[in-house]
Coordinates of N, CA, C and O in Angstrom, one line a residue:
M1 N -9.5 31.6 -0.6 CA -9.0 31.5 -1.9 C -7.9 30.4 -2.0 O -7.9 29.6 -2.9
A2 N -7.0 30.4 -1.0 CA -5.9 29.5 -1.0 C -6.4 28.0 -0.9 O -5.8 27.1 -1.5
G3 N -7.6 27.8 -0.2 CA -8.2 26.5 -0.1 C -8.6 26.0 -1.4 O -8.5 24.8 -1.7
E4 N -9.2 26.8 -2.2 CA -9.7 26.4 -3.6 C -8.6 26.1 -4.5 O -8.7 25.3 -5.4
Q5 N -7.4 26.7 -4.3 CA -6.2 26.4 -5.2 C -5.7 25.0 -4.9 O -5.1 24.4 -5.8
M6 N -5.9 24.4 -3.7 CA -5.4 23.1 -3.4 C -6.4 22.0 -3.9 O -6.0 20.8 -4.0
K7 N -7.6 22.3 -4.3 CA -8.6 21.3 -4.7 C -8.1 20.5 -5.9 O -8.2 19.3 -5.9
P8 N -7.6 21.2 -7.0 CA -7.1 20.4 -8.1 C -5.9 19.5 -7.8 O -5.7 18.4 -8.3
V9 N -5.0 20.0 -6.9 CA -3.9 19.2 -6.5 C -4.3 18.0 -5.7 O -3.8 16.9 -6.0
A10 N -5.3 18.2 -4.8 CA -5.8 17.0 -4.0 C -6.5 16.1 -5.0 O -6.4 14.8 -4.8
S11 N -7.2 16.5 -6.0 CA -7.9 15.7 -6.9 C -6.9 14.8 -7.7 O -7.1 13.6 -7.9
L12 N -5.9 15.5 -8.2 CA -4.9 14.8 -9.0 C -4.2 13.7 -8.1 O -4.0 12.6 -8.6
L13 N -3.8 14.1 -6.9 CA -3.1 13.1 -6.0 C -4.0 12.0 -5.6 O -3.6 10.8 -5.5
L14 N -5.3 12.2 -5.5 CA -6.3 11.2 -5.1 C -6.4 10.2 -6.3 O -6.3 9.0 -6.0
V15 N -6.5 10.6 -7.5 CA -6.6 9.7 -8.6 C -5.3 9.0 -8.8 O -5.3 7.7 -9.0
L16 N -4.1 9.6 -8.7 CA -2.8 9.0 -8.8 C -2.6 7.9 -7.8 O -2.2 6.8 -8.1
N17 N -3.0 8.2 -6.5 CA -2.8 7.3 -5.4 C -3.8 6.1 -5.6 O -3.4 5.0 -5.4
F18 N -5.0 6.4 -6.0 CA -5.9 5.3 -6.3 C -5.4 4.3 -7.3 O -5.4 3.1 -7.1
C19 N -4.9 4.8 -8.4 CA -4.3 4.0 -9.5 C -3.1 3.1 -8.9 O -3.0 1.9 -9.2
M20 N -2.3 3.8 -8.2 CA -1.1 3.0 -7.6 C -1.5 2.0 -6.6 O -1.0 0.9 -6.6
Y21 N -2.5 2.3 -5.8 CA -3.0 1.3 -4.8 C -3.7 0.1 -5.5 O -3.5 -1.0 -5.1
V22 N -4.4 0.3 -6.6 CA -4.9 -0.8 -7.4 C -3.8 -1.6 -8.0 O -3.9 -2.9 -8.0
I23 N -2.8 -1.0 -8.5 CA -1.6 -1.8 -9.0 C -1.0 -2.6 -7.9 O -0.6 -3.8 -8.1
V24 N -0.8 -2.0 -6.7 CA -0.3 -2.7 -5.6 C -1.2 -3.9 -5.2 O -0.7 -5.0 -5.0
L25 N -2.5 -3.7 -5.3 CA -3.4 -4.8 -5.0 C -3.3 -5.9 -6.1 O -3.3 -7.1 -5.7
G26 N -3.1 -5.6 -7.3 CA -3.0 -6.6 -8.4 C -1.8 -7.4 -8.2 O -1.8 -8.7 -8.3
I27 N -0.6 -6.8 -8.0 CA 0.6 -7.5 -7.9 C 0.6 -8.3 -6.6 O 1.1 -9.4 -6.5
G28 N 0.2 -7.7 -5.5 CA 0.1 -8.3 -4.2 C -0.8 -9.6 -4.3 O -0.5 -10.6 -3.7
G29 N -1.9 -9.4 -4.9 CA -2.8 -10.6 -5.1 C -2.2 -11.7 -5.9 O -2.4 -12.9 -5.5
W30 N -1.4 -11.3 -6.9 CA -0.7 -12.4 -7.7 C 0.3 -13.1 -6.8 O 0.4 -14.3 -6.8
A31 N 1.1 -12.3 -5.9 CA 2.1 -12.9 -5.1 C 1.4 -13.8 -4.0 O 1.9 -14.9 -3.7
M32 N 0.3 -13.4 -3.5 CA -0.4 -14.2 -2.5 C -0.9 -15.5 -3.1 O -0.8 -16.6 -2.5
N33 N -1.5 -15.4 -4.3 CA -2.0 -16.5 -5.0 C -0.9 -17.5 -5.3 O -1.1 -18.7 -5.1
R34 N 0.2 -17.0 -5.7 CA 1.3 -17.9 -6.1 C 1.9 -18.6 -4.8 O 2.2 -19.8 -4.8
A35 N 1.9 -17.8 -3.7 CA 2.4 -18.4 -2.4 C 1.4 -19.5 -2.0 O 1.9 -20.6 -1.5
I36 N 0.2 -19.3 -2.1 CA -0.8 -20.3 -1.7 C -0.7 -21.6 -2.6 O -0.7 -22.7 -2.1
D37 N -0.5 -21.3 -3.9 CA -0.5 -22.5 -4.8 C 0.8 -23.2 -4.7 O 0.9 -24.5 -4.9
H38 N 2.0 -22.5 -4.6 CA 3.3 -23.2 -4.7 C 4.2 -23.0 -3.5 O 5.3 -23.5 -3.5
G39 N 3.7 -22.4 -2.4 CA 4.5 -22.1 -1.3 C 4.9 -23.3 -0.4 O 6.0 -23.3 0.1
F40 N 4.0 -24.2 -0.2 CA 4.3 -25.3 0.7 C 3.5 -26.5 0.3 O 2.3 -26.5 0.1
E41 N 4.2 -27.6 0.3 CA 3.6 -28.9 0.0 C 4.1 -29.9 1.1 O 5.2 -30.0 1.4
I42 N 3.1 -30.6 1.6 CA 3.5 -31.7 2.6 C 3.8 -32.9 1.9 O 3.1 -33.4 1.0
G43 N 4.9 -33.6 2.3 CA 5.4 -34.8 1.7 C 4.5 -36.0 2.1 O 3.5 -35.8 2.8
P44 N 4.8 -37.2 1.6 CA 4.0 -38.3 1.8 C 4.0 -38.8 3.3 O 3.1 -39.4 3.7
D45 N 5.0 -38.4 4.1 CA 5.0 -38.7 5.5 C 4.2 -37.8 6.4 O 4.1 -37.9 7.6
L46 N 3.7 -36.7 5.8 CA 2.8 -35.7 6.4 C 3.5 -35.0 7.6 O 2.9 -34.7 8.6
K47 N 4.8 -34.7 7.5 CA 5.5 -34.0 8.6 C 5.9 -32.6 8.0 O 6.2 -32.5 6.9
L48 N 5.8 -31.6 8.9 CA 6.2 -30.3 8.5 C 7.7 -30.2 8.5 O 8.4 -30.9 9.2
P49 N 8.3 -29.4 7.5 CA 9.7 -29.3 7.5 C 10.2 -28.6 8.7 O 9.5 -27.9 9.4
A50 N 11.5 -28.7 9.0 CA 12.1 -28.2 10.2 C 12.0 -26.6 10.3 O 11.9 -26.0 11.3
H51 N 12.1 -26.0 9.1 CA 12.1 -24.5 9.1 C 10.8 -24.0 8.4 O 10.8 -23.1 7.6
F52 N 9.7 -24.5 8.9 CA 8.4 -24.1 8.3 C 8.0 -22.7 8.8 O 8.1 -22.3 9.9
S53 N 7.5 -21.9 7.8 CA 7.0 -20.6 8.1 C 5.6 -20.5 7.4 O 5.5 -20.7 6.2
P54 N 4.6 -20.0 8.2 CA 3.3 -19.9 7.5 C 3.3 -18.7 6.6 O 2.3 -18.6 5.8
I55 N 4.3 -17.9 6.6 CA 4.3 -16.8 5.7 C 5.5 -17.0 4.7 O 6.5 -16.2 4.7
Y56 N 5.5 -18.0 4.0 CA 6.6 -18.4 3.1 C 6.1 -18.0 1.6 O 5.1 -18.5 1.2
F57 N 7.0 -17.3 0.9 CA 6.7 -16.9 -0.5 C 7.8 -17.4 -1.3 O 9.0 -17.0 -1.1
P58 N 7.6 -18.3 -2.2 CA 8.7 -19.0 -3.0 C 9.4 -18.1 -3.9 O 10.5 -18.4 -4.4
M59 N 8.8 -16.9 -4.2 CA 9.5 -16.0 -5.2 C 10.3 -14.9 -4.6 O 10.8 -14.0 -5.3
G60 N 10.5 -14.9 -3.3 CA 11.2 -13.8 -2.7 C 12.2 -14.3 -1.6 O 12.8 -15.4 -1.7
N61 N 12.3 -13.5 -0.5 CA 13.2 -13.8 0.6 C 12.4 -13.9 1.9 O 11.2 -14.0 1.9
A62 N 13.1 -13.9 3.0 CA 12.4 -14.0 4.3 C 11.4 -12.9 4.6 O 10.5 -13.1 5.4
A63 N 11.6 -11.7 4.0 CA 10.7 -10.6 4.3 C 9.5 -10.5 3.4 O 8.6 -9.8 3.6
T64 N 9.5 -11.3 2.3 CA 8.5 -11.2 1.3 C 7.1 -11.4 1.8 O 6.2 -10.7 1.5
G65 N 6.9 -12.4 2.7 CA 5.6 -12.7 3.2 C 5.0 -11.6 4.0 O 3.8 -11.2 3.8
F66 N 5.8 -11.0 4.9 CA 5.4 -9.8 5.6 C 5.1 -8.7 4.7 O 4.1 -7.9 4.9
F67 N 6.0 -8.5 3.8 CA 5.9 -7.3 2.8 C 4.6 -7.4 2.1 O 3.8 -6.5 2.0
V68 N 4.3 -8.6 1.5 CA 3.1 -8.7 0.6 C 1.8 -8.6 1.5 O 0.9 -8.0 1.1
T69 N 1.9 -9.2 2.7 CA 0.7 -9.1 3.5 C 0.4 -7.6 3.9 O -0.8 -7.2 3.7
F70 N 1.4 -6.9 4.3 CA 1.1 -5.5 4.6 C 0.9 -4.6 3.4 O 0.2 -3.6 3.5
A71 N 1.4 -5.0 2.3 CA 1.2 -4.3 1.0 C -0.3 -4.4 0.6 O -1.0 -3.5 0.2
L72 N -0.8 -5.6 0.8 CA -2.2 -5.9 0.5 C -3.1 -5.1 1.4 O -4.1 -4.5 1.0
L73 N -2.8 -5.1 2.7 CA -3.6 -4.3 3.7 C -3.5 -2.8 3.3 O -4.6 -2.1 3.3
A74 N -2.3 -2.3 3.0 CA -2.2 -0.9 2.6 C -3.0 -0.6 1.4 O -3.6 0.5 1.2
G75 N -2.9 -1.5 0.4 CA -3.7 -1.3 -0.9 C -5.2 -1.3 -0.7 O -5.9 -0.4 -1.2
V76 N -5.7 -2.2 0.2 CA -7.2 -2.2 0.4 C -7.6 -0.9 1.1 O -8.6 -0.3 0.7
V77 N -6.9 -0.6 2.2 CA -7.3 0.6 2.9 C -7.0 1.9 2.1 O -7.9 2.8 2.1
G78 N -6.0 1.9 1.3 CA -5.7 3.1 0.5 C -6.7 3.3 -0.6 O -7.2 4.4 -0.8
A79 N -7.1 2.2 -1.2 CA -8.2 2.3 -2.3 C -9.5 2.7 -1.6 O -10.3 3.5 -2.2
A80 N -9.8 2.1 -0.5 CA -11.1 2.4 0.2 C -11.1 3.9 0.7 O -12.1 4.5 0.8
S81 N -9.9 4.4 1.1 CA -9.9 5.8 1.6 C -10.2 6.8 0.5 O -10.6 7.9 0.8
T82 N -10.1 6.4 -0.8 CA -10.5 7.3 -1.9 C -12.0 7.6 -1.9 O -12.4 8.6 -2.4
I83 N -12.8 6.7 -1.3 CA -14.3 7.0 -1.2 C -14.5 8.2 -0.4 O -15.3 9.1 -0.8
S84 N -14.0 8.3 0.8 CA -14.2 9.5 1.6 C -13.4 10.7 1.0 O -13.8 11.8 1.1
G85 N -12.3 10.4 0.3 CA -11.6 11.5 -0.4 C -12.4 12.1 -1.5 O -12.4 13.3 -1.7
L86 N -13.1 11.2 -2.3 CA -13.9 11.8 -3.3 C -15.1 12.6 -2.8 O -15.4 13.6 -3.3
S87 N -15.7 12.1 -1.7 CA -16.8 12.9 -1.0 C -16.3 14.2 -0.6 O -16.9 15.2 -0.7
H88 N -15.1 14.2 0.0 CA -14.5 15.5 0.5 C -14.2 16.5 -0.7 O -14.5 17.6 -0.6
I89 N -13.7 15.9 -1.7 CA -13.3 16.8 -2.9 C -14.6 17.4 -3.5 O -14.6 18.5 -4.0
R90 N -15.6 16.6 -3.6 CA -16.9 17.1 -4.1 C -17.5 18.2 -3.3 O -17.9 19.2 -3.9
S91 N -17.5 18.1 -2.0 CA -18.0 19.1 -1.2 C -17.0 20.2 -0.8 O -17.3 21.4 -0.7
W92 N -15.8 19.8 -0.6 CA -14.6 20.7 -0.2 C -15.0 21.6 0.9 O -14.9 22.8 0.8
T93 N -15.5 21.1 2.0 CA -15.9 21.9 3.2 C -15.1 21.4 4.4 O -14.6 20.3 4.4
V94 N -15.1 22.2 5.4 CA -14.5 21.8 6.7 C -15.2 20.6 7.3 O -14.6 19.7 7.9
G95 N -16.5 20.4 7.1 CA -17.2 19.3 7.6 C -16.9 18.0 7.0 O -17.0 16.9 7.7
S96 N -16.4 17.9 5.8 CA -16.0 16.7 5.2 C -14.6 16.3 5.4 O -14.1 15.2 5.0
L97 N -13.8 17.3 5.9 CA -12.4 17.1 6.1 C -12.0 15.9 7.0 O -11.1 15.1 6.7
P98 N -12.6 15.9 8.2 CA -12.1 14.8 9.2 C -12.2 13.4 8.7 O -11.2 12.6 8.9
A99 N -13.2 13.0 8.0 CA -13.3 11.7 7.5 C -12.3 11.4 6.4 O -11.6 10.3 6.4
A100 N -12.1 12.3 5.5 CA -11.1 12.1 4.4 C -9.7 12.1 5.0 O -8.9 11.3 4.6
A101 N -9.4 13.0 5.9 CA -8.1 13.1 6.5 C -7.8 11.9 7.3 O -6.7 11.3 7.3
A102 N -8.7 11.4 8.1 CA -8.5 10.2 9.0 C -8.3 9.0 8.1 O -7.3 8.2 8.4
A103 N -9.1 8.8 7.1 CA -8.9 7.6 6.2 C -7.6 7.7 5.5 O -6.9 6.6 5.4
A104 N -7.3 8.8 5.0 CA -6.0 9.0 4.3 C -4.8 8.8 5.2 O -3.8 8.2 4.8
T105 N -4.9 9.2 6.4 CA -3.8 9.0 7.4 C -3.6 7.6 7.8 O -2.5 7.1 7.9
I106 N -4.7 6.8 8.0 CA -4.6 5.4 8.3 C -4.0 4.7 7.1 O -3.1 3.8 7.2
A107 N -4.4 5.0 5.9 CA -3.8 4.4 4.7 C -2.4 4.7 4.6 O -1.5 3.9 4.2
W108 N -2.0 6.0 4.9 CA -0.6 6.4 4.8 C 0.3 5.6 5.8 O 1.4 5.1 5.5
T109 N -0.2 5.4 7.1 CA 0.5 4.7 8.1 C 0.7 3.2 7.7 O 1.8 2.7 7.9
L110 N -0.3 2.6 7.1 CA -0.1 1.2 6.6 C 0.8 1.2 5.4 O 1.6 0.2 5.3
T111 N 0.8 2.2 4.6 CA 1.7 2.3 3.4 C 3.2 2.4 3.9 O 4.1 1.7 3.4
V112 N 3.4 3.2 4.9 CA 4.7 3.4 5.5 C 5.2 2.1 6.2 O 6.4 1.7 6.0
L113 N 4.3 1.4 6.8 CA 4.7 0.1 7.4 C 5.1 -0.9 6.3 O 6.1 -1.6 6.4
A114 N 4.3 -1.0 5.3 CA 4.6 -1.9 4.1 C 5.9 -1.4 3.5 O 6.7 -2.3 3.1
M115 N 6.2 -0.1 3.4 CA 7.4 0.4 2.8 C 8.6 -0.1 3.7 O 9.7 -0.3 3.1
G116 N 8.4 -0.1 5.0 CA 9.5 -0.6 5.8 C 9.9 -2.0 5.5 O 11.1 -2.4 5.4
F117 N 8.9 -2.9 5.3 CA 9.2 -4.3 4.9 C 9.8 -4.3 3.5 O 10.6 -5.2 3.2
A118 N 9.4 -3.3 2.6 CA 10.0 -3.3 1.3 C 11.5 -3.0 1.4 O 12.3 -3.6 0.7
W119 N 11.9 -2.1 2.3 CA 13.3 -1.8 2.4 C 14.0 -3.0 3.0 O 15.2 -3.3 2.6
K120 N 13.4 -3.8 3.9 CA 14.0 -5.0 4.4 C 14.2 -6.0 3.2 O 15.2 -6.7 3.1
E121 N 13.2 -6.1 2.4 CA 13.2 -7.0 1.3 C 14.3 -6.6 0.3 O 15.0 -7.5 -0.2
I122 N 14.5 -5.3 0.1 CA 15.5 -4.8 -0.8 C 16.9 -5.2 -0.2 O 17.8 -5.6 -0.9
E123 N 17.0 -5.0 1.1 CA 18.3 -5.3 1.7 C 18.7 -6.8 1.6 O 19.8 -7.1 1.5
L124 N 17.7 -7.7 1.6 CA 17.9 -9.1 1.5 C 18.2 -9.6 0.1 O 18.5 -10.8 -0.1
H125 N 17.9 -8.8 -0.9 CA 18.3 -9.0 -2.3 C 17.4 -9.9 -3.2 O 17.1 -9.6 -4.3
V126 N 17.1 -11.1 -2.7 CA 16.5 -12.1 -3.6 C 15.0 -11.8 -3.8 O 14.2 -12.0 -2.9
R127 N 14.6 -11.3 -5.0 CA 13.2 -11.1 -5.4 C 13.1 -10.9 -6.8 O 14.1 -10.7 -7.6
N128 N 11.9 -11.1 -7.4 CA 11.7 -11.0 -8.8 C 11.2 -9.6 -9.2 O 11.1 -8.7 -8.4
A129 N 11.0 -9.4 -10.5 CA 10.7 -8.1 -11.1 C 9.3 -7.6 -10.5 O 9.2 -6.4 -10.3
K130 N 8.4 -8.4 -10.4 CA 7.1 -8.0 -9.9 C 7.2 -7.5 -8.4 O 6.5 -6.5 -8.1
L131 N 8.0 -8.1 -7.6 CA 8.2 -7.7 -6.3 C 8.9 -6.3 -6.2 O 8.6 -5.5 -5.4
R132 N 9.9 -6.2 -7.1 CA 10.6 -4.9 -7.2 C 9.6 -3.8 -7.6 O 9.7 -2.6 -7.2
T133 N 8.6 -4.1 -8.5 CA 7.6 -3.1 -8.9 C 6.8 -2.7 -7.8 O 6.5 -1.5 -7.6
I134 N 6.3 -3.6 -7.0 CA 5.4 -3.3 -5.9 C 6.2 -2.5 -4.8 O 5.7 -1.6 -4.2
E135 N 7.5 -2.8 -4.6 CA 8.3 -2.1 -3.7 C 8.4 -0.6 -4.2 O 8.2 0.3 -3.3
A136 N 8.6 -0.4 -5.4 CA 8.7 1.0 -6.0 C 7.4 1.7 -5.8 O 7.5 2.9 -5.4
F137 N 6.3 1.1 -6.1 CA 5.0 1.8 -5.9 C 4.8 2.1 -4.5 O 4.2 3.2 -4.2
L138 N 5.1 1.3 -3.5 CA 4.9 1.6 -2.1 C 5.8 2.7 -1.6 O 5.4 3.6 -0.8
I139 N 7.0 2.8 -2.1 CA 7.9 3.9 -1.7 C 7.4 5.2 -2.3 O 7.4 6.2 -1.6
I140 N 6.9 5.2 -3.5 CA 6.3 6.4 -4.1 C 5.1 6.8 -3.4 O 4.8 7.9 -3.1
L141 N 4.2 5.8 -3.1 CA 2.9 6.0 -2.4 C 3.1 6.6 -1.0 O 2.3 7.4 -0.6
S142 N 4.2 6.3 -0.4 CA 4.4 6.8 1.0 C 4.6 8.3 0.9 O 4.3 9.1 1.8
V143 N 5.1 8.8 -0.2 CA 5.3 10.3 -0.4 C 4.1 10.9 -0.9 O 3.6 11.9 -0.4
T144 N 3.5 10.3 -2.0 CA 2.3 11.0 -2.6 C 1.1 10.9 -1.7 O 0.3 11.9 -1.7
Q145 N 0.9 9.9 -0.8 CA -0.2 9.9 0.1 C 0.0 11.0 1.2 O -1.0 11.6 1.6
L146 N 1.2 11.2 1.6 CA 1.5 12.3 2.6 C 1.2 13.6 1.9 O 0.6 14.5 2.6
L147 N 1.6 13.8 0.7 CA 1.3 15.1 0.0 C -0.3 15.3 -0.2 O -0.8 16.4 0.0
Y148 N -1.0 14.2 -0.4 CA -2.4 14.2 -0.5 C -3.0 14.7 0.8 O -3.9 15.5 0.9
I149 N -2.5 14.1 1.9 CA -3.0 14.5 3.3 C -2.8 16.0 3.5 O -3.7 16.7 4.0
A150 N -1.6 16.5 3.1 CA -1.4 17.9 3.2 C -2.3 18.8 2.3 O -2.8 19.8 2.7
A151 N -2.6 18.3 1.1 CA -3.4 19.0 0.2 C -4.9 19.1 0.6 O -5.5 20.1 0.5
V152 N -5.4 18.0 1.2 CA -6.8 18.0 1.7 C -7.0 19.0 2.9 O -8.1 19.4 3.1
H153 N -5.9 19.3 3.6 CA -6.0 20.2 4.7 C -6.0 21.7 4.1 O -6.0 22.6 4.9
G154 N -6.1 21.8 2.8 CA -6.1 23.2 2.3 C -7.5 23.8 2.4 O -7.7 25.0 1.9
V155 N -8.5 23.2 2.9 CA -9.8 23.7 3.1 C -9.7 24.8 4.1 O -9.1 24.7 5.2
R156 N -10.4 25.9 3.8 CA -10.4 27.1 4.8 C -11.8 27.2 5.4 O -12.8 27.0 4.7
R157 N -11.8 27.7 6.6 CA -13.1 28.0 7.2 C -13.7 29.2 6.6 O -13.0 30.1 6.2
P158 N -15.1 29.2 6.4 CA -15.7 30.4 5.8 C -15.5 31.6 6.8 O -15.7 31.4 8.0
T159 N -15.2 32.7 6.2 CA -15.1 33.9 7.1 C -16.2 34.8 7.0 O -17.1 34.8 6.2

């Protein structure tokens, strides 16, 4: 009985996390596109600048490139983990739990890694509103994804 009570909680968290991961992907995609378009231009003498970084983002600080890269990875894996999560919620059996829990745990670890870069970016101060938004979503996702992992473990073995 206790396992069935967790199913609506897991469903709500799955939908909430999916929406937040899609927002992270949208903003992260914008930041990556902007960095590719405006991040680096070679002058007429075709020499690299002295402080060249292949992960340079013109709208942030030194941590922005790493942050956006890992935010995109966390967003893709997090959104993809909802596929196994939906399958698990539909069947809600012990047999479907390992795939959903493993995918959710991998997504959570990448989210926590991106959140670490978010804290570093916050510490360095220089960033725009879109980057602050993605930071907030990743910090929230690090908690809600962990709650989702706990909720999907609410499945009980048949007695």
